Coordinates of C-alpha atoms in Angstrom, one line a residue:
M27 CA 54.3 6.8 41.8
S28 CA 52.6 9.7 44.0
W29 CA 49.4 9.3 41.8
A30 CA 49.0 5.8 42.4
V31 CA 45.7 4.7 44.4
A32 CA 45.9 2.9 48.1
D33 CA 45.8 -0.8 48.0
A34 CA 44.6 -0.9 44.4
V35 CA 46.2 -2.5 41.1
D36 CA 45.3 -2.3 37.6
Y37 CA 44.3 -5.3 35.4
K38 CA 48.1 -6.2 35.3
G39 CA 48.8 -6.0 39.1
S40 CA 50.4 -2.6 39.0
P41 CA 49.6 0.4 41.2
A42 CA 46.1 2.0 39.8
D43 CA 46.9 5.1 38.4
P44 CA 43.8 7.2 38.3
S45 CA 44.8 9.0 34.6
K46 CA 44.6 5.4 33.1
T47 CA 42.1 3.6 34.9
G48 CA 39.1 5.9 35.1
I49 CA 36.2 5.6 37.7
E50 CA 33.6 4.0 35.6
L51 CA 31.8 0.9 36.3
C52 CA 29.9 -1.1 33.8
E53 CA 26.3 -1.4 34.9
R54 CA 23.8 -4.0 33.7
L55 CA 20.1 -3.8 33.3
S56 CA 18.0 -6.1 35.9
T57 CA 16.1 -9.0 35.3
M58 CA 13.5 -8.4 37.6
G59 CA 11.0 -9.3 35.1
I60 CA 11.1 -12.7 35.9
A61 CA 10.4 -12.1 39.7
V62 CA 7.6 -9.7 39.4
N63 CA 5.6 -11.9 36.8
L64 CA 6.5 -15.2 38.3
V65 CA 3.4 -15.2 40.6
T66 CA 0.9 -15.3 37.7
Y67 CA 2.6 -17.9 36.1
L68 CA 2.8 -20.4 39.1
V69 CA -1.6 -19.5 39.7
G70 CA -2.4 -19.5 36.3
T71 CA -0.1 -21.7 34.4
M72 CA 1.2 -24.4 37.0
H73 CA -2.0 -24.2 39.0
L74 CA -0.7 -23.5 42.6
P75 CA -2.6 -21.9 45.4
S76 CA -2.3 -17.9 45.7
A77 CA -0.5 -18.5 49.2
T78 CA 1.5 -21.1 47.7
S79 CA 2.6 -19.2 44.9
A80 CA 3.6 -16.0 47.0
N81 CA 5.7 -18.1 49.4
I82 CA 7.5 -19.7 46.2
V83 CA 8.4 -16.3 45.0
T84 CA 9.6 -14.9 48.0
D85 CA 11.6 -17.9 48.9
F86 CA 13.4 -17.9 45.4
M87 CA 14.0 -14.3 46.3
G88 CA 15.2 -14.7 49.6
T89 CA 17.6 -17.3 48.6
S90 CA 18.9 -15.1 45.8
F91 CA 19.9 -12.5 48.5
L92 CA 20.8 -15.0 51.2
L93 CA 23.5 -16.5 48.7
C94 CA 25.1 -12.8 48.3
L95 CA 27.0 -14.0 51.8
L96 CA 28.6 -17.0 49.7
G97 CA 29.4 -14.5 46.9
G98 CA 31.1 -12.2 49.3
F99 CA 33.0 -14.6 51.2
L100 CA 34.1 -15.8 47.5
A101 CA 35.1 -12.6 46.6
D102 CA 37.0 -11.4 49.8
T103 CA 38.9 -14.6 50.1
F104 CA 39.4 -16.3 46.8
L105 CA 38.6 -14.9 43.7
G106 CA 38.1 -10.9 44.1
R107 CA 35.3 -9.0 43.0
Y108 CA 36.1 -8.8 39.4
K109 CA 36.2 -12.6 38.6
T110 CA 33.4 -13.2 41.2
I111 CA 30.9 -10.8 39.0
A112 CA 32.0 -12.6 35.9
I113 CA 31.7 -16.3 37.1
F114 CA 28.3 -15.8 38.6
A115 CA 26.9 -13.6 36.2
A116 CA 27.7 -16.4 33.7
V117 CA 25.5 -18.7 36.0
Q118 CA 23.0 -15.9 36.2
T119 CA 22.7 -16.4 32.0
L120 CA 22.7 -20.0 32.1
G121 CA 19.7 -20.3 34.8
T122 CA 17.4 -17.6 32.4
G123 CA 18.2 -19.5 29.8
M124 CA 16.9 -22.7 31.3
L125 CA 14.1 -20.8 32.5
A126 CA 13.2 -20.2 28.6
M127 CA 13.4 -23.6 27.8
V128 CA 11.2 -24.7 30.7
T129 CA 8.2 -22.7 30.0
K130 CA 8.5 -23.3 26.3
L131 CA 8.3 -27.2 26.6
R132 CA 4.7 -28.3 27.2
Q133 CA 5.8 -31.8 28.9
L134 CA 7.0 -29.2 31.7
R135 CA 3.7 -27.5 33.0
P136 CA 0.3 -29.1 33.5
R137 CA -2.5 -29.2 31.0
P138 CA -4.8 -26.0 30.7
C139 CA -7.9 -26.3 32.8
K140 CA -10.2 -26.6 29.7
E141 CA -8.3 -29.7 27.9
T142 CA -8.9 -31.8 31.2
A143 CA -11.8 -34.3 31.2
T144 CA -13.8 -32.8 34.0
H145 CA -12.3 -29.3 33.1
T146 CA -10.8 -28.7 36.8
C147 CA -7.4 -27.4 37.2
E148 CA -4.7 -30.0 37.9
Q149 CA -1.4 -29.0 39.8
A150 CA 1.8 -29.2 38.3
S151 CA 3.8 -32.5 39.2
G152 CA 6.6 -32.7 41.4
F153 CA 8.9 -33.3 37.9
Q154 CA 7.7 -30.4 36.6
M155 CA 8.2 -28.2 40.0
G156 CA 11.6 -29.8 40.1
V157 CA 12.7 -28.8 36.9
L158 CA 11.5 -25.3 37.6
Y159 CA 13.2 -25.1 40.8
I160 CA 16.5 -25.9 39.3
A161 CA 16.2 -23.1 36.9
L162 CA 15.0 -20.8 39.3
Y163 CA 17.6 -21.2 41.9
L164 CA 20.5 -21.4 39.5
I165 CA 19.6 -17.7 38.8
A166 CA 19.4 -17.3 42.6
L167 CA 23.1 -18.7 42.7
G168 CA 24.0 -16.3 40.1
T169 CA 22.4 -13.2 41.6
G170 CA 23.7 -14.1 44.8
G171 CA 27.3 -13.8 43.5
L172 CA 26.6 -10.9 41.2
K173 CA 24.8 -8.6 43.6
S174 CA 27.4 -9.1 46.7
S175 CA 30.2 -8.0 44.4
V176 CA 29.2 -5.1 41.9
S177 CA 28.7 -2.3 44.1
G178 CA 31.8 -2.6 46.0
F179 CA 33.7 -3.0 42.9
G180 CA 31.9 0.1 41.8
T181 CA 33.3 1.9 45.0
D182 CA 36.6 0.4 44.4
Q183 CA 36.9 2.9 41.1
F184 CA 37.0 6.1 43.7
D185 CA 39.9 6.7 45.6
E186 CA 38.6 8.1 49.1
K187 CA 41.8 10.2 49.8
D188 CA 41.3 12.3 46.4
E189 CA 38.6 14.9 47.2
K190 CA 37.4 15.2 43.7
E191 CA 36.6 11.3 43.4
K192 CA 35.6 11.5 47.1
T193 CA 32.9 14.0 46.0
Q194 CA 31.9 11.8 43.1
M195 CA 31.5 8.7 45.4
A196 CA 29.0 10.9 47.3
Y197 CA 26.8 10.5 44.3
F198 CA 27.6 7.1 43.1
F199 CA 25.2 5.1 45.7
S200 CA 22.1 7.2 44.1
R201 CA 23.2 7.1 40.5
F202 CA 24.0 3.1 40.7
F203 CA 20.7 2.4 42.4
F204 CA 19.0 4.7 39.7
F205 CA 20.3 2.6 36.7
I206 CA 19.4 -0.7 38.7
S207 CA 15.8 0.5 38.8
L208 CA 16.1 2.1 35.1
G209 CA 16.7 -1.5 34.1
T210 CA 14.0 -2.8 36.4
L211 CA 11.5 -0.3 34.7
M212 CA 12.1 -1.9 31.3
A213 CA 11.9 -5.5 33.0
V214 CA 8.3 -4.7 34.3
T215 CA 6.8 -3.4 31.2
V216 CA 8.7 -4.2 28.5
L217 CA 9.2 -7.8 29.3
V218 CA 6.3 -8.5 31.4
Y219 CA 3.9 -7.4 28.6
I220 CA 6.0 -10.0 26.2
Q221 CA 5.9 -12.5 28.7
D222 CA 1.9 -12.0 28.7
E223 CA 1.1 -11.4 25.4
I224 CA 3.7 -13.4 23.3
S225 CA 5.3 -15.9 25.4
R226 CA 7.1 -16.5 28.6
S227 CA 10.1 -18.2 26.9
V228 CA 10.6 -15.1 25.0
G229 CA 10.3 -12.9 27.5
Y230 CA 13.0 -15.0 29.6
G231 CA 15.3 -15.6 26.7
I232 CA 15.5 -11.7 26.4
C233 CA 16.7 -11.8 29.9
S234 CA 19.3 -14.5 28.7
V235 CA 20.8 -12.7 25.7
A236 CA 20.5 -9.3 28.0
M237 CA 22.6 -10.8 30.7
F238 CA 25.4 -12.6 27.8
M239 CA 25.8 -9.2 26.3
A240 CA 25.8 -7.6 29.8
I241 CA 28.9 -9.9 30.6
I242 CA 30.4 -9.1 27.1
I243 CA 30.4 -5.1 28.1
F244 CA 31.5 -5.7 31.3
L245 CA 34.6 -7.5 30.1
A246 CA 35.3 -4.9 27.8
G247 CA 36.2 -2.5 30.4
T248 CA 38.8 -5.0 31.9
K249 CA 41.7 -2.7 31.1
R250 CA 40.2 0.1 33.0
Y251 CA 39.2 -0.8 36.2
R252 CA 41.0 -0.7 39.5
Y253 CA 41.3 -4.1 41.4
K254 CA 41.5 -3.6 45.3
K255 CA 43.7 -6.2 46.9
S256 CA 42.5 -9.0 48.6
S257 CA 43.5 -8.9 52.8
G258 CA 42.4 -12.6 53.3
S259 CA 39.5 -14.1 54.7
P260 CA 37.3 -11.4 56.9
I261 CA 35.3 -14.3 58.3
V262 CA 38.3 -16.1 59.6
H263 CA 39.6 -12.6 60.9
I264 CA 36.3 -12.3 62.9
F265 CA 36.7 -15.7 64.5
Q266 CA 40.6 -15.4 65.1
V267 CA 39.7 -11.9 67.3
I268 CA 36.4 -13.7 69.2
V269 CA 38.6 -17.1 69.8
A270 CA 41.6 -15.4 71.1
A271 CA 39.0 -13.0 73.2
I272 CA 37.3 -16.2 74.5
K273 CA 40.7 -18.0 75.7
K274 CA 41.6 -14.6 77.6
R275 CA 38.2 -14.0 79.0
K276 CA 39.6 -14.3 82.7
M277 CA 42.4 -12.0 82.1
D278 CA 42.0 -8.4 83.3
L279 CA 42.2 -5.5 80.6
P280 CA 45.3 -3.0 81.3
C281 CA 44.5 0.7 82.9
N282 CA 46.3 2.1 79.5
V283 CA 44.7 0.9 76.0
G284 CA 48.3 1.7 74.8
M285 CA 49.8 -1.6 76.5
L286 CA 47.2 -3.6 74.1
Y287 CA 49.1 -5.3 71.1
E288 CA 49.3 -3.4 67.9
D289 CA 51.2 -4.3 64.7
T290 CA 49.5 -2.2 61.9
P291 CA 51.2 0.3 60.1
E292 CA 50.2 3.6 61.5
A293 CA 48.3 5.1 58.1
S294 CA 46.1 2.0 58.5
R295 CA 45.3 1.6 62.4
I296 CA 41.9 2.0 63.5
H297 CA 42.1 4.1 67.0
H298 CA 40.8 2.0 70.0
T299 CA 36.7 2.1 70.9
E300 CA 35.1 1.7 73.9
Q301 CA 32.3 -0.5 73.1
F302 CA 32.5 -4.3 73.3
H303 CA 35.2 -4.2 76.0
F304 CA 35.1 -8.1 75.9
L305 CA 36.9 -8.4 72.5
D306 CA 39.6 -5.9 73.8
K307 CA 40.9 -8.8 75.4
A308 CA 42.1 -10.6 72.4
A309 CA 44.8 -8.0 72.1
I310 CA 46.1 -8.8 75.4
V311 CA 49.7 -9.9 75.3
A312 CA 50.3 -13.1 77.1
E313 CA 52.7 -15.8 77.3
G314 CA 52.8 -18.3 74.6
D315 CA 51.2 -15.6 72.1
F316 CA 54.3 -15.5 69.6
E317 CA 55.1 -18.5 67.5
A318 CA 58.7 -18.9 66.1
G319 CA 60.6 -15.2 65.9
S320 CA 58.4 -12.3 66.5
T321 CA 55.2 -13.3 64.8
P322 CA 51.9 -13.6 67.0
N323 CA 49.7 -16.5 66.7
P324 CA 46.5 -14.8 64.9
W325 CA 44.2 -17.1 67.2
K326 CA 45.8 -16.2 70.4
L327 CA 47.0 -12.8 69.9
C328 CA 45.3 -9.8 67.7
S329 CA 46.3 -6.4 66.6
V330 CA 43.9 -3.3 68.2
T331 CA 43.2 -2.8 64.8
S332 CA 42.0 -6.5 64.0
V333 CA 39.6 -6.2 67.3
E334 CA 38.6 -2.9 66.1
E335 CA 37.3 -4.3 62.4
V336 CA 35.3 -6.9 64.3
K337 CA 33.6 -4.0 66.5
M338 CA 33.0 -2.4 63.3
V339 CA 31.0 -5.3 62.1
A340 CA 29.5 -5.9 65.5
R341 CA 27.9 -2.0 65.5
L342 CA 26.5 -2.8 62.3
L343 CA 24.1 -5.8 63.3
P344 CA 21.7 -3.7 65.2
I345 CA 20.5 -1.6 62.1
W346 CA 21.0 -4.6 60.0
A347 CA 18.2 -6.4 62.0
T348 CA 15.8 -3.5 62.6
T349 CA 16.0 -3.1 58.3
I350 CA 14.6 -6.6 57.9
I351 CA 10.7 -5.8 58.3
F352 CA 11.0 -3.2 55.0
W353 CA 11.6 -5.9 52.7
T354 CA 8.9 -7.8 54.3
T355 CA 6.6 -5.4 53.0
Y356 CA 8.5 -5.2 49.7
A357 CA 7.7 -8.7 49.2
Q358 CA 3.8 -7.8 49.4
M359 CA 4.5 -5.6 46.1
I360 CA 5.6 -8.8 44.0
T361 CA 2.9 -10.9 45.2
F362 CA -0.5 -10.1 46.9
S363 CA -0.1 -6.8 45.5
V364 CA -0.1 -8.2 41.9
E365 CA -2.7 -10.7 42.8
Q366 CA -4.7 -7.6 43.8
A367 CA -4.3 -6.5 40.3
T368 CA -5.5 -9.3 38.4
T369 CA -9.1 -9.2 40.0
M370 CA -9.5 -5.4 39.0
E371 CA -10.0 -3.5 35.9
R372 CA -7.0 -3.2 34.0
S373 CA -8.2 -1.9 30.7
I374 CA -7.3 1.6 28.8
G375 CA -9.4 1.7 25.9
R376 CA -8.6 -1.8 23.9
F377 CA -5.3 -2.0 25.8
Q378 CA -5.2 -4.3 29.0
I379 CA -2.2 -3.6 31.5
P380 CA -0.5 -6.9 32.3
A381 CA -1.0 -7.4 36.1
G382 CA 3.0 -7.8 36.6
S383 CA 3.9 -4.0 35.0
L384 CA 1.9 -3.0 38.0
T385 CA 5.1 -2.7 39.5
V386 CA 5.8 0.1 37.0
F387 CA 4.5 2.6 39.5
F388 CA 6.8 1.2 42.0
V389 CA 9.8 1.6 39.8
S390 CA 8.5 5.0 38.6
A391 CA 8.8 5.9 42.3
I392 CA 12.1 5.1 42.8
L393 CA 13.4 6.8 39.9
I394 CA 11.3 9.8 40.4
T395 CA 12.4 9.9 44.0
L396 CA 16.0 9.3 43.3
A397 CA 16.2 12.0 40.6
V398 CA 14.5 14.7 43.2
Y399 CA 16.9 13.7 45.8
D400 CA 19.9 14.0 43.5
R401 CA 18.9 17.1 41.5
L402 CA 17.0 19.2 44.2
I403 CA 17.5 17.8 48.1
M404 CA 21.0 17.3 47.8
P405 CA 22.0 20.4 46.5
L406 CA 19.8 22.4 48.8
W407 CA 20.7 20.4 52.2
K408 CA 24.3 21.0 51.0
K409 CA 23.9 24.7 51.0
W410 CA 21.9 24.6 54.3
K411 CA 23.7 22.1 56.1
G412 CA 27.1 22.0 54.4
K413 CA 26.7 18.3 53.8
P414 CA 25.9 16.4 50.8
G415 CA 22.2 15.1 51.7
F416 CA 21.0 13.1 54.6
T417 CA 22.9 10.8 56.3
N418 CA 22.5 6.8 55.7
L419 CA 21.1 6.5 59.1
Q420 CA 18.3 9.2 58.0
R421 CA 17.8 7.7 54.7
M422 CA 16.7 4.5 56.0
A423 CA 14.7 5.8 58.7
I424 CA 12.6 7.6 56.1
G425 CA 12.3 4.4 54.0
L426 CA 10.9 2.6 57.0
V427 CA 8.0 5.5 57.5
L428 CA 7.5 5.5 53.8
S429 CA 6.8 1.8 53.9
I430 CA 4.5 1.9 57.0
V431 CA 2.4 4.5 55.4
G432 CA 2.5 2.2 52.4
M433 CA 1.2 -0.6 54.1
A434 CA -1.8 1.4 55.9
A435 CA -2.7 2.5 52.4
A436 CA -2.7 -0.5 50.8
A437 CA -5.2 -1.9 54.0
L438 CA -7.5 0.8 53.1
V439 CA -7.4 0.2 49.4
E440 CA -8.1 -3.6 49.9
R441 CA -10.9 -2.5 52.1
K442 CA -12.5 -0.8 49.4
R443 CA -11.7 -3.7 46.7
L444 CA -13.5 -5.9 49.3
S445 CA -16.6 -4.1 49.5
V446 CA -17.0 -3.8 46.0
A447 CA -16.4 -8.0 45.4
R448 CA -19.1 -8.2 48.3
A449 CA -21.6 -6.3 46.4
V450 CA -21.0 -7.5 42.9
G451 CA -20.4 -11.1 43.6
L452 CA -17.0 -13.0 45.4
T453 CA -16.7 -15.1 42.2
T454 CA -16.7 -12.3 39.9
A455 CA -13.4 -12.1 37.8
T456 CA -13.1 -8.5 37.1
L457 CA -14.4 -6.4 39.9
P458 CA -15.7 -2.6 38.8
V459 CA -13.1 -1.3 40.6
S460 CA -9.6 0.5 39.3
V461 CA -6.3 -0.8 39.3
F462 CA -5.1 2.7 39.8
L463 CA -6.2 2.4 43.2
L464 CA -3.4 0.4 43.8
I465 CA -0.8 3.2 42.8
P466 CA -0.5 5.2 46.5
Q467 CA 1.0 1.5 47.8
F468 CA 3.1 1.2 45.1
F469 CA 4.5 4.8 44.8
L470 CA 4.9 5.1 48.7
V471 CA 7.0 1.7 49.2
G472 CA 9.0 2.4 45.8
A473 CA 10.0 5.9 47.5
G474 CA 10.9 4.2 50.9
E475 CA 12.9 1.7 48.9
A476 CA 15.0 4.5 47.0
F477 CA 15.7 5.8 50.5
I478 CA 16.5 2.9 52.5
Y479 CA 18.5 0.9 49.2
T480 CA 20.8 3.9 48.9
G481 CA 20.9 4.4 52.8
Q482 CA 21.9 0.8 53.6
L483 CA 24.1 0.4 50.9
D484 CA 26.2 3.4 51.9
F485 CA 25.9 2.4 55.5
F486 CA 27.1 -1.1 55.0
I487 CA 29.9 -0.1 52.8
T488 CA 31.7 2.7 54.2
K489 CA 31.3 1.9 57.7
S490 CA 32.6 -1.6 57.3
P491 CA 36.5 -2.6 57.3
K492 CA 38.3 -2.1 54.1
G493 CA 38.9 -5.9 53.6
M494 CA 35.4 -6.7 54.5
K495 CA 33.6 -4.4 52.1
T496 CA 32.1 -7.1 49.9
M497 CA 31.0 -9.4 53.0
S498 CA 29.8 -6.4 54.4
T499 CA 27.9 -5.7 51.0
G500 CA 26.5 -9.4 51.8
L501 CA 25.3 -8.9 55.1
F502 CA 23.2 -6.1 53.8
L503 CA 21.5 -7.9 51.0
T504 CA 20.8 -10.7 53.6
T505 CA 18.5 -8.4 54.9
L506 CA 16.6 -8.4 51.5
S507 CA 16.9 -12.3 51.9
L508 CA 15.4 -12.5 55.4
G509 CA 12.8 -10.1 54.7
F510 CA 11.1 -12.4 51.8
F511 CA 11.7 -15.5 54.4
V512 CA 10.1 -13.4 57.3
S513 CA 7.2 -12.8 54.7
S514 CA 6.8 -16.4 53.8
F515 CA 6.6 -17.3 57.6
L516 CA 4.1 -14.8 58.2
V517 CA 1.8 -15.9 55.5
A518 CA 2.2 -19.5 56.6
V519 CA 1.8 -18.7 60.3
V520 CA -1.4 -16.1 59.5
K521 CA -3.1 -19.0 56.8
K522 CA -2.6 -21.6 59.8
V523 CA -4.0 -19.0 62.6
T524 CA -6.9 -17.8 60.7
G525 CA -7.8 -20.2 58.5
S526 CA -8.6 -22.7 61.9
K527 CA -11.8 -21.1 62.0
G528 CA -13.1 -22.3 59.0
G529 CA -13.0 -21.1 55.3
G530 CA -9.7 -19.7 53.9
G531 CA -9.1 -17.1 56.6
W532 CA -7.2 -13.9 55.8
L533 CA -5.3 -15.3 53.1
A534 CA -7.8 -17.4 51.1
D535 CA -7.0 -18.9 47.5
N536 CA -9.5 -16.6 46.1
I537 CA -8.3 -13.2 47.7
N538 CA -11.9 -12.1 47.6
R539 CA -13.2 -14.6 50.2
G540 CA -10.3 -13.2 52.5
R541 CA -9.3 -10.9 54.7
L542 CA -5.9 -9.1 52.9
D543 CA -6.4 -6.1 54.6
L544 CA -6.1 -7.1 57.9
F545 CA -2.7 -9.1 56.9
Y546 CA -1.3 -5.4 55.6
G547 CA -2.8 -4.1 58.8
L548 CA -0.7 -6.3 60.8
L549 CA 2.7 -5.5 58.6
A550 CA 1.9 -1.8 59.2
I551 CA 1.6 -2.6 63.1
L552 CA 4.9 -4.4 63.0
S553 CA 6.7 -1.7 61.0
I554 CA 5.9 0.8 63.7
I555 CA 6.9 -1.4 66.2
N556 CA 10.6 -2.1 64.4
L557 CA 10.6 1.7 63.4
V558 CA 10.9 2.6 67.8
I559 CA 13.7 0.0 67.7
Y560 CA 15.6 1.3 64.8
L561 CA 15.6 5.0 66.0
I562 CA 17.2 3.5 69.5
C563 CA 19.4 1.4 67.3
A564 CA 20.7 4.4 65.4
V565 CA 21.6 6.4 68.7
W566 CA 23.2 3.8 70.2
Y567 CA 25.5 3.3 67.1
K568 CA 27.5 6.6 67.3
P569 CA 31.0 4.8 67.9
K570 CA 32.4 6.1 71.1
K571 CA 35.7 8.3 70.8
P572 CA 39.3 7.1 72.6
K573 CA 39.5 8.5 76.0
A574 CA 41.7 11.9 76.1
G575 CA 45.5 11.5 76.7
I576 CA 45.7 7.8 75.7
Q577 CA 48.2 7.4 73.2
M578 CA 48.1 4.2 71.2
E579 CA 51.7 2.8 71.0
T580 CA 53.2 0.0 69.3
Y581 CA 53.9 -3.2 71.5
V582 CA 57.0 -4.1 71.5
K583 CA 58.0 -8.1 72.5
G584 CA 59.4 -8.3 75.6
S585 CA 57.3 -5.3 77.5
S586 CA 54.5 -6.6 79.9
A587 CA 50.6 -6.5 79.8
E588 CA 50.2 -7.4 83.5
E589 CA 49.4 -3.5 84.6
K590 CA 46.1 -3.8 86.2
C591 CA 44.0 -0.9 86.9

């Protein structure tokens, strides 16, 4: 039994043996082809205004990642990661299948502009949009449950106490994201081309079939996986500590932290830290804290380890808040940047590049960055510093810097595009300017995503308590969600404020008449301010060490915690 992995079992519920279960996790291809080309469907087929279409896409993506919190809660509390992945993957398969049917049936989309009596474009009806929303938000629900558990389930396959597996885990996050990006690359090239040149329904149908095949492959590995035991609802644990601390808010903390209550086994204890002293009061022993026998009421008395787990989550929050803005800039890559591409020269000989496929440069940047980092930077950094690559906080900082440069480049390119539009006519369908001018903004933000995504994933999984890793992953993914919602909010505000002067403002329905360059510039300025705040939070994050000479001792019922400083 010496080879058994702590807190892990195999599919039969027996202690997991590395020699039998292995460390591989079946990875599935992404279906990002839906999101990156959705705006062109909403504008071109459903005849919606560009700003409205952009907000529908960002709201859809935002909801997908927001639902990761629900998926994380269900995985940590009831289902476990394995069952959560299987169930929500099936939901996503159902949603993509329904989307394929919605885009196939003519009754569920408005007539083409040329078929109307006045040759005007009729917007999609409420019923048509309602059916489309049902399909999209089924996909969002499936994505939420799926994304919250996949990365955590992957790290479950590694034993952190085994040096060989711990080393392999250091490479896991980069390679995990590499394969996600590889699937995305196929989606934005092959699938987007099929959607534009053959049929939307065929493209979305392929997504559904791919998800179904992924479920089969995932289930086939059941006997090889390791399964971490659930430690109960992390949200309940957090509230227990907060409630207990509030109840004892008027009590004084003892001079010696060894007087605080601790019943966690020595091997699993988390040592006391100096931040968030208010929460320490949840571990003060008071009269009436123990129920029948020697069991404490968890809503009145919590162990030092339970308090420290909540502190660990609290320390994540400033970093969490200051990475949201990156995903707001990311949202522009699949909305306004795609719309820019529709107005530019996209032909290579007789072949015309689909506007949605321009994100191939975005995904390529991710793949190239990850490959260079994995094969070049990490080995060199290990030889120089003795560490396997940049820290997670450093990677996030690099991602934020690259997003700022990307938005600045986007503003300059848009200014050039607008000058051409004014010269040849604002109503010109295809401007005589190459779409390849958009490559710098796609490449810079894509490289930024490679750093910030892997940095966030590493940070939120490794710096969270063991029993809260799925919830922590969900917390990380909500930065993506809120980034998309912030994008929708900014678009609405900018459109209202700048449009009040007459005309379409910065974000006009016809982007040739707008000032998208100023919108990109605004995002760059906001990102610079956010970077300064992030650096302050990153310096603050370092957990304080316990005071020298203080020993943590297990409280024995009957002793006193009345000693004051």
